[in-house]
Short mmCIF file of C-alpha atoms and ligand atoms in Angstrom, two decimals:
data_model
loop_
_atom_site.label_atom_id
_atom_site.label_comp_id
_atom_site.label_asym_id
_atom_site.label_seq_id
_atom_site.Cartn_x
_atom_site.Cartn_y
_atom_site.Cartn_z
CA UNK A 1 -16.99 24.88 -15.33
CA UNK A 2 -13.38 25.39 -16.51
CA UNK A 3 -12.76 24.56 -20.14
CA UNK A 4 -10.75 21.31 -20.54
CA UNK A 5 -8.16 23.26 -22.53
CA UNK A 6 -7.17 25.04 -19.28
CA UNK A 7 -5.77 21.73 -18.03
CA UNK A 8 -2.36 20.31 -18.81
CA UNK A 9 -2.42 17.12 -20.94
CA UNK A 10 -0.75 15.25 -18.06
CA UNK A 11 -3.54 16.22 -15.67
CA UNK A 12 -5.65 13.19 -14.70
CA UNK A 13 -8.85 15.22 -15.02
CA UNK A 14 -11.47 13.82 -17.43
CA UNK A 15 -12.54 15.73 -20.53
CA UNK A 16 -15.93 14.04 -20.64
CA UNK A 17 -18.63 13.08 -18.17
CA UNK A 18 -19.01 9.28 -18.11
CA UNK A 19 -22.18 7.52 -16.99
CA UNK A 20 -22.00 6.00 -13.51
CA UNK A 21 -22.84 2.37 -12.67
CA UNK A 22 -26.48 1.19 -12.75
CA UNK A 23 -28.23 2.08 -9.49
CA UNK A 24 -29.48 -1.46 -8.93
CA UNK A 25 -25.84 -2.64 -8.61
CA UNK A 26 -25.87 -0.95 -5.21
CA UNK A 27 -28.97 -2.65 -3.81
CA UNK A 28 -29.82 -5.85 -5.68
CA UNK A 29 -29.01 -9.05 -3.68
CA UNK A 30 -28.34 -11.10 -6.85
CA UNK A 31 -25.91 -8.51 -8.16
CA UNK A 32 -24.27 -8.35 -4.73
CA UNK A 33 -23.78 -12.15 -4.78
CA UNK A 34 -22.24 -11.83 -8.24
CA UNK A 35 -19.76 -9.21 -6.97
CA UNK A 36 -18.79 -11.41 -4.02
CA UNK A 37 -18.10 -14.25 -6.46
CA UNK A 38 -16.37 -12.29 -9.20
CA UNK A 39 -14.56 -9.60 -7.21
CA UNK A 40 -14.21 -10.40 -3.51
CA UNK A 41 -13.55 -14.13 -3.93
CA UNK A 42 -10.97 -13.52 -6.68
CA UNK A 43 -9.02 -10.69 -5.01
CA UNK A 44 -6.46 -10.53 -2.24
CA UNK A 45 -8.40 -9.59 0.90
CA UNK A 46 -6.82 -8.07 4.00
CA UNK A 47 -7.56 -10.04 7.19
CA UNK A 48 -5.33 -8.53 9.90
CA UNK A 49 -1.82 -7.63 11.02
CA UNK A 50 0.57 -10.57 11.40
CA UNK A 51 1.79 -9.19 14.73
CA UNK A 52 -1.78 -9.14 16.10
CA UNK A 53 -2.35 -12.85 15.42
CA UNK A 54 -1.36 -14.98 18.43
CA UNK A 55 0.46 -18.25 17.67
CA UNK A 56 -1.42 -21.55 17.99
CA UNK A 57 -4.78 -19.82 18.02
CA UNK A 58 -7.53 -20.16 15.42
CA UNK A 59 -9.12 -16.93 14.28
CA UNK A 60 -12.30 -16.90 12.24
CA UNK A 61 -12.41 -14.60 9.26
CA UNK A 62 -15.01 -14.20 6.56
CA UNK A 63 -14.33 -13.44 2.91
CA UNK A 64 -17.04 -13.29 0.27
CA UNK A 65 -19.42 -15.04 2.64
CA UNK A 66 -17.00 -17.93 3.22
CA UNK A 67 -16.17 -19.06 6.75
CA UNK A 68 -12.37 -19.38 7.15
CA UNK A 69 -9.75 -19.81 9.87
CA UNK A 70 -6.39 -18.12 10.17
CA UNK A 71 -3.65 -19.92 12.04
CA UNK A 72 -0.07 -19.04 12.93
CA UNK A 73 2.13 -21.99 13.83
CA UNK A 74 4.89 -21.98 16.45
CA UNK A 75 7.42 -20.89 13.83
CA UNK A 76 5.32 -17.90 12.83
CA UNK A 77 4.09 -19.33 9.53
CA UNK A 78 0.55 -18.14 8.76
CA UNK A 79 -2.02 -20.27 6.93
CA UNK A 80 -5.66 -19.94 6.05
CA UNK A 81 -7.97 -22.98 6.11
CA UNK A 82 -11.66 -23.27 5.29
CA UNK A 83 -13.69 -23.63 8.48
CA UNK A 84 -15.43 -26.85 7.44
CA UNK A 85 -14.62 -30.37 8.54
CA UNK A 86 -14.07 -32.94 5.78
CA UNK A 87 -16.17 -35.52 7.63
CA UNK A 88 -19.69 -34.07 7.45
CA UNK A 89 -18.93 -30.41 7.14
CA UNK A 90 -19.16 -29.18 10.72
CA UNK A 91 -17.67 -25.85 11.61
CA UNK A 92 -14.30 -26.40 13.29
CA UNK A 93 -13.67 -23.04 14.94
CA UNK A 94 -16.86 -21.83 16.63
CA UNK A 95 -15.58 -18.63 18.20
CA UNK A 96 -13.96 -15.49 16.86
CA UNK A 97 -10.74 -16.77 18.43
CA UNK A 98 -9.96 -20.17 19.91
CA UNK A 99 -6.76 -21.40 21.52
CA UNK A 100 -5.52 -24.73 20.14
CA UNK A 101 -4.89 -27.80 22.22
CA UNK A 102 -1.88 -29.98 21.37
CA UNK A 103 -1.15 -28.21 18.06
CA UNK A 104 -4.16 -29.91 16.51
CA UNK A 105 -7.37 -28.60 15.03
CA UNK A 106 -10.02 -30.94 16.41
CA UNK A 107 -13.56 -30.94 15.10
CA UNK A 108 -16.01 -30.48 18.01
CA UNK A 109 -18.54 -32.85 16.38
CA UNK A 110 -16.91 -36.32 15.97
CA UNK A 111 -13.38 -35.25 16.89
CA UNK A 112 -11.47 -35.68 13.67
CA UNK A 113 -8.12 -33.93 14.16
CA UNK A 114 -6.03 -32.06 11.63
CA UNK A 115 -2.51 -30.70 11.90
CA UNK A 116 -1.82 -27.02 11.38
CA UNK A 117 -1.30 -27.50 7.65
CA UNK A 118 -4.81 -28.99 7.43
CA UNK A 119 -3.68 -32.62 7.07
CA UNK A 120 -6.07 -35.15 8.62
CA UNK A 121 -4.12 -37.02 11.30
CA UNK A 122 -6.70 -38.66 13.57
CA UNK A 123 -10.12 -40.27 13.08
CA UNK A 124 -11.13 -41.55 16.53
CA UNK A 125 -13.82 -44.00 17.62
CA UNK A 126 -14.04 -45.77 14.23
CA UNK A 127 -12.50 -49.01 12.98
CA UNK A 128 -9.86 -49.04 10.24
CA UNK A 129 -11.85 -49.16 7.04
CA UNK A 130 -10.41 -50.24 3.72
CA UNK A 131 -10.77 -47.63 1.02
CA UNK A 132 -10.70 -44.66 3.41
CA UNK A 133 -7.52 -42.70 2.75
CA UNK A 134 -6.83 -40.03 5.39
CA UNK A 135 -4.52 -38.14 3.04
CA UNK A 136 -7.44 -37.42 0.71
CA UNK A 137 -9.44 -35.68 3.45
CA UNK A 138 -7.32 -32.71 4.46
CA UNK A 139 -8.87 -29.30 5.08
CA UNK A 140 -9.39 -26.96 2.16
CA UNK A 141 -6.76 -24.22 2.06
CA UNK A 142 -6.72 -20.62 0.79
CA UNK A 143 -3.71 -18.65 -0.43
CA UNK A 144 -1.94 -16.32 2.02
CA UNK A 145 0.32 -13.39 1.24
CA UNK A 146 2.17 -11.17 3.69
CA UNK A 147 2.93 -7.59 2.67
CA UNK A 148 4.36 -5.00 5.05
CA UNK A 149 3.09 -6.94 8.07
CA UNK A 150 -0.47 -7.15 6.65
CA UNK A 151 -1.99 -10.60 6.01
CA UNK A 152 -3.94 -11.10 2.78
CA UNK A 153 -5.98 -14.14 1.76
CA UNK A 154 -7.25 -15.08 -1.69
CA UNK A 155 -9.91 -17.74 -2.17
CA UNK A 156 -9.21 -18.24 -5.87
CA UNK A 157 -7.37 -21.38 -6.97
CA UNK A 158 -5.25 -19.16 -9.18
CA UNK A 159 -4.84 -15.84 -7.36
CA UNK A 160 -3.93 -12.62 -9.17
CA UNK A 161 -0.36 -11.28 -8.99
CA UNK A 162 -0.26 -9.46 -5.66
CA UNK A 163 2.35 -6.99 -6.87
CA UNK A 164 -0.04 -5.73 -9.51
CA UNK A 165 -2.66 -4.85 -6.88
CA UNK A 166 -1.51 -1.72 -5.06
CA UNK A 167 -2.18 1.23 -7.31
CA UNK A 168 1.11 2.99 -6.79
CA UNK A 169 3.19 -0.14 -6.49
CA UNK A 170 3.96 -2.80 -3.96
CA UNK A 171 7.16 -0.94 -3.00
CA UNK A 172 5.49 2.34 -2.06
CA UNK A 173 5.93 1.77 1.69
CA UNK A 174 9.48 0.42 1.55
CA UNK A 175 10.89 3.41 3.43
CA UNK A 176 8.52 2.89 6.36
CA UNK A 177 9.47 0.25 9.00
CA UNK A 178 6.13 -1.45 8.38
CA UNK A 179 6.87 -4.86 9.86
CA UNK A 180 7.88 -3.32 13.18
CA UNK A 181 4.86 -1.12 13.67
CA UNK A 182 2.35 -2.07 16.31
CA UNK A 183 -1.40 -1.49 16.38
CA UNK A 184 -2.06 1.35 18.81
CA UNK A 185 -5.76 1.75 18.14
CA UNK A 186 -8.52 0.03 16.18
CA UNK A 187 -12.01 1.30 15.35
CA UNK A 188 -14.76 -0.73 13.63
CA UNK A 189 -18.21 0.30 12.48
CA UNK A 190 -20.86 -0.96 10.07
CA UNK A 191 -22.18 1.69 7.73
CA UNK A 192 -25.43 1.34 5.84
CA UNK A 193 -24.24 1.47 2.26
CA UNK A 194 -23.04 -0.81 -0.50
CA UNK A 195 -19.26 -1.37 -0.42
CA UNK A 196 -18.81 0.42 -3.77
CA UNK A 197 -20.41 3.61 -2.41
CA UNK A 198 -17.66 3.91 0.19
CA UNK A 199 -14.93 3.27 -2.40
CA UNK A 200 -16.39 5.82 -4.81
CA UNK A 201 -16.44 8.41 -2.03
CA UNK A 202 -12.81 7.53 -1.26
CA UNK A 203 -11.87 8.11 -4.90
CA UNK A 204 -12.83 11.76 -5.14
CA UNK A 205 -12.50 14.99 -3.20
CA UNK A 206 -15.34 16.79 -4.90
CA UNK A 207 -17.24 16.12 -1.67
CA UNK A 208 -14.50 17.53 0.57
CA UNK A 209 -15.64 21.18 0.67
CA UNK A 210 -19.16 20.18 1.79
CA UNK A 211 -18.35 17.23 4.04
CA UNK A 212 -14.91 17.67 5.67
CA UNK A 213 -14.41 21.05 7.42
CA UNK A 214 -11.38 19.95 9.47
CA UNK A 215 -9.74 18.07 6.60
CA UNK A 216 -9.93 21.01 4.19
CA UNK A 217 -8.40 23.21 6.87
CA UNK A 218 -5.46 20.77 7.13
CA UNK A 219 -5.15 20.15 3.35
CA UNK A 220 -6.19 23.40 1.65
CA UNK A 221 -6.20 21.96 -1.89
CA UNK A 222 -8.99 19.57 -0.82
CA UNK A 223 -11.09 22.68 -0.16
CA UNK A 224 -11.09 23.26 -3.91
CA UNK A 225 -12.77 19.89 -4.49
CA UNK A 226 -9.67 18.18 -5.91
CA UNK A 227 -7.22 15.61 -4.58
CA UNK A 228 -4.08 17.39 -5.81
CA UNK A 229 -2.83 20.43 -7.66
CA UNK A 230 -2.58 18.32 -10.85
CA UNK A 231 -6.36 18.63 -11.16
CA UNK A 232 -6.24 22.44 -11.16
CA UNK A 233 -6.30 24.56 -14.31
CA UNK A 234 -2.87 26.00 -15.07
CA UNK A 235 -1.00 23.14 -13.36
CA UNK A 236 2.06 21.78 -15.17
CA UNK A 237 4.30 18.85 -14.22
CA UNK A 238 7.64 19.58 -12.61
CA UNK A 239 6.50 22.46 -10.41
CA UNK A 240 8.42 22.66 -7.12
CA UNK A 241 6.92 20.17 -4.71
CA UNK A 242 5.23 21.81 -1.75
CA UNK A 243 3.63 20.32 1.30
CA UNK A 244 -0.13 19.99 0.74
CA UNK A 245 -0.66 20.64 4.46
CA UNK A 246 -1.44 24.03 5.95
CA UNK A 247 1.52 26.09 7.05
CA UNK A 248 3.36 24.61 10.04
CA UNK A 249 1.63 21.19 9.91
CA UNK A 250 3.67 18.00 9.39
CA UNK A 251 1.12 15.23 9.63
CA UNK A 252 -2.54 14.28 10.07
CA UNK A 253 -3.05 14.87 13.76
CA UNK A 254 -5.43 17.30 15.44
CA UNK A 255 -2.61 19.78 16.09
CA UNK A 256 -0.70 18.97 12.89
CA UNK A 257 2.41 17.93 14.84
CA UNK A 258 4.02 14.46 14.76
CA UNK A 259 2.98 12.14 17.59
CA UNK A 260 6.56 10.86 17.99
CA UNK A 261 9.89 10.81 16.15
CA UNK A 262 9.59 10.95 12.36
CA UNK A 263 10.51 7.76 10.48
CA UNK A 264 14.23 7.87 9.78
CA UNK A 265 14.41 6.50 6.23
CA UNK A 266 11.85 8.60 4.38
CA UNK A 267 12.99 10.62 1.38
CA UNK A 268 12.58 14.37 1.33
CA UNK A 269 9.79 13.91 -1.22
CA UNK A 270 7.94 11.50 1.10
CA UNK A 271 8.25 13.97 3.99
CA UNK A 272 7.07 16.86 1.86
CA UNK A 273 4.14 14.84 0.52
CA UNK A 274 3.00 14.39 4.19
CA UNK A 275 0.81 11.41 3.24
CA UNK A 276 1.36 8.46 0.92
CA UNK A 277 -1.78 6.58 -0.08
CA UNK A 278 -1.66 2.96 -1.21
CA UNK A 279 -4.99 1.55 -2.40
CA UNK A 280 -5.48 -2.22 -2.46
CA UNK A 281 -8.82 -2.59 -4.16
CA UNK A 282 -11.30 -3.92 -3.07
CA UNK A 283 -10.12 -4.50 0.48
CA UNK A 284 -8.13 -1.68 2.06
CA UNK A 285 -6.16 1.51 1.77
CA UNK A 286 -3.09 2.54 3.71
CA UNK A 287 -2.06 6.09 4.48
CA UNK A 288 1.55 6.48 5.57
CA UNK A 289 2.54 9.69 7.35
CA UNK A 290 5.92 10.89 8.63
CA UNK A 291 5.20 9.60 12.15
CA UNK A 292 2.51 6.87 11.93
CA UNK A 293 0.52 4.78 9.47
CA UNK A 294 -3.21 4.22 9.16
CA UNK A 295 -4.96 1.31 7.43
CA UNK A 296 -8.66 1.28 6.59
CA UNK A 297 -10.42 -1.96 5.66
CA UNK A 298 -13.63 -2.11 3.64
CA UNK A 299 -15.60 -5.36 4.05
CA UNK A 300 -18.96 -5.97 2.39
CA UNK A 301 -21.48 -7.40 4.88
CA UNK A 302 -24.69 -7.33 2.81
CA UNK A 303 -25.90 -5.46 -0.28
CA UNK A 304 -26.43 -2.33 1.78
CA UNK A 305 -24.02 -2.79 4.70
CA UNK A 306 -20.26 -2.39 4.82
CA UNK A 307 -17.89 -2.87 7.73
CA UNK A 308 -15.12 -0.31 8.08
CA UNK A 309 -12.12 -0.96 10.29
CA UNK A 310 -9.43 1.64 10.85
CA UNK A 311 -6.11 0.67 12.44
CA UNK A 312 -3.51 3.15 13.62
CA UNK A 313 0.05 1.76 13.53
CA UNK A 314 2.99 3.20 15.43
CA UNK A 315 6.57 2.42 16.40
CA UNK A 316 6.47 0.79 19.86
CA UNK A 317 8.69 3.63 21.23
CA UNK A 318 6.14 6.23 20.13
CA UNK A 319 3.32 4.45 21.97
CA UNK A 320 5.31 4.06 25.17
CA UNK A 321 6.81 7.56 25.22
CA UNK A 322 5.73 9.69 28.19
CA UNK A 323 3.11 12.20 27.13
CA UNK A 324 2.08 10.31 23.98
CA UNK A 325 -1.34 11.69 23.07
CA UNK A 326 -3.37 9.00 21.26
CA UNK A 327 -6.46 11.19 20.93
CA UNK A 328 -4.45 13.85 19.07
CA UNK A 329 -3.72 11.23 16.40
CA UNK A 330 -6.92 9.21 16.32
CA UNK A 331 -9.47 12.02 16.51
CA UNK A 332 -8.35 13.65 13.28
CA UNK A 333 -8.86 10.68 10.95
CA UNK A 334 -11.74 9.24 12.99
CA UNK A 335 -13.67 12.43 12.28
CA UNK A 336 -12.90 12.18 8.55
CA UNK A 337 -13.91 8.49 8.46
CA UNK A 338 -17.15 9.25 10.31
CA UNK A 339 -17.94 12.07 7.87
CA UNK A 340 -17.20 9.77 4.91
CA UNK A 341 -19.40 7.05 6.42
CA UNK A 342 -22.31 9.47 6.90
CA UNK A 343 -21.90 10.80 3.35
CA UNK A 344 -21.89 7.23 2.01
CA UNK A 345 -25.07 6.38 3.92
CA UNK A 346 -26.73 9.53 2.59
CA UNK A 347 -25.67 8.52 -0.94
CA UNK A 348 -27.09 5.03 -0.45
CA UNK A 349 -30.47 6.31 0.78
CA UNK A 350 -30.80 8.51 -2.28
CA UNK A 351 -29.80 5.99 -4.89
CA UNK A 352 -32.57 3.61 -3.78
CA UNK A 353 -35.03 5.98 -5.41
CA UNK A 354 -36.79 4.31 -8.36
CA UNK A 355 -36.32 7.42 -10.53
CA UNK A 356 -32.52 7.27 -10.16
CA UNK A 357 -31.24 4.76 -12.68
CA UNK A 358 -27.62 5.89 -12.90
CA UNK A 359 -25.60 9.05 -12.35
CA UNK A 360 -22.98 11.07 -14.24
CA UNK A 361 -19.38 11.59 -13.21
CA UNK A 362 -17.68 14.97 -13.28
CA UNK A 363 -14.11 15.57 -14.60
CA UNK A 364 -12.52 15.47 -11.11
CA UNK A 365 -14.07 12.05 -10.55
CA UNK A 366 -11.48 10.32 -12.77
CA UNK A 367 -10.61 7.85 -10.00
CA UNK A 368 -14.28 7.03 -9.47
CA UNK A 369 -14.39 6.38 -13.22
CA UNK A 370 -11.27 4.18 -12.95
CA UNK A 371 -12.86 2.30 -10.06
CA UNK A 372 -16.12 1.77 -11.95
CA UNK A 373 -14.26 0.60 -15.06
CA UNK A 374 -12.38 -1.85 -12.82
CA UNK A 375 -15.70 -3.16 -11.46
CA UNK A 376 -17.11 -3.51 -15.00
CA UNK A 377 -13.95 -5.35 -16.10
CA UNK A 378 -14.10 -7.76 -13.14
CA UNK A 379 -17.73 -8.54 -13.91
CA UNK A 380 -17.09 -8.97 -17.63
CA UNK A 381 -19.39 -6.05 -18.42
CA UNK A 382 -18.71 -3.66 -21.33
CA UNK A 383 -16.45 -0.75 -20.43
CA UNK A 384 -17.50 2.83 -21.00
CA UNK A 385 -15.67 3.36 -24.25
CA UNK A 386 -14.45 6.93 -24.09
CA UNK A 387 -11.29 6.89 -22.01
CA UNK A 388 -9.67 10.01 -20.50
CA UNK A 389 -7.60 11.91 -23.01
CA UNK A 390 -4.24 10.21 -23.79
S1 LIG B 401 -18.16 -33.33 11.09
FE1 LIG B 401 -16.19 -33.11 11.91
S2 LIG B 401 -15.69 -34.96 12.78
FE2 LIG B 401 -17.71 -35.22 12.02
FE1 LIG B 402 -14.01 12.06 2.24
#
């Protein structure tokens, strides 16, 4: 191993090897329930693109085990309501998507009707009863936030500041025409691992040489087991920026060439960088390229199951251009996501072993360490005290 002194002080690389999280946090149903309560239910969770939500249609979504409904009114305003009737608790929306009749949400059980804000407006078949105040029986609501055309919901009464969530800042995608992009392809799968296993894998490239043959060909620095040159010995800040892609490539497609016109308003630095990652823990990450954008959603399903959804977003002109080759775009990242999913499942199978109580992180796993510290902080558990060097 390289001596830490070979690294620049501004390098993110760790100069110690922290302990990893307890193994039972990846399998134990009680711990899983605690994470849903303390992390998933208190964070902003991505639930879909605003442009993919039809108006006057209920869509069921689930966050932290809670059954919810998304609704867009005729003016385009999006709300999230709990999918439980205030009468005796029946589910209101029984299907993944349900068209509304007469701009009302009507309970299928005894037909109480609510307006699109959740206000109770109609209680049929019963006499006027003193002491029953309709205005006190509206549907429970959840907070909604729109960011770059993505819809986020937070179940907490007092949600965290959304702008503090994306790791490199809420403005990181400002030069991309995010609101105008349309979903050209979507891929969903359930992988057999705890949600944290997938995020830990996302947060390091130490696995890249062994797991991602096509990705390390496209991004040669990944072949060295690091995410960027800043993790290499001898690196110093201020070096001339170079594309991390192999010679001649511009973007993450099978042939390395853009799938349509490049976005007009990107800076030279954004073009040279070839990919801009924005991580919105614990729900999604976005990768913006010069020609398209990809969003990957991570949704816990059970202690050892996680749903992954990848969405590829394009300008409408790109999708409709003659000769547009969707497979050239989708196949590249789909392969990487499949490889990451298989690696995560392999990790999960191994960490069930009774002899494995916890692991040890290596210096390049500084973002896994940051993620695990974040999890500890959210759960109110003691942090690992030795921080990376100042
Ligand atoms: S439970 Fe909904 S109207 Fe009775
Ligand atoms: Fe990976």
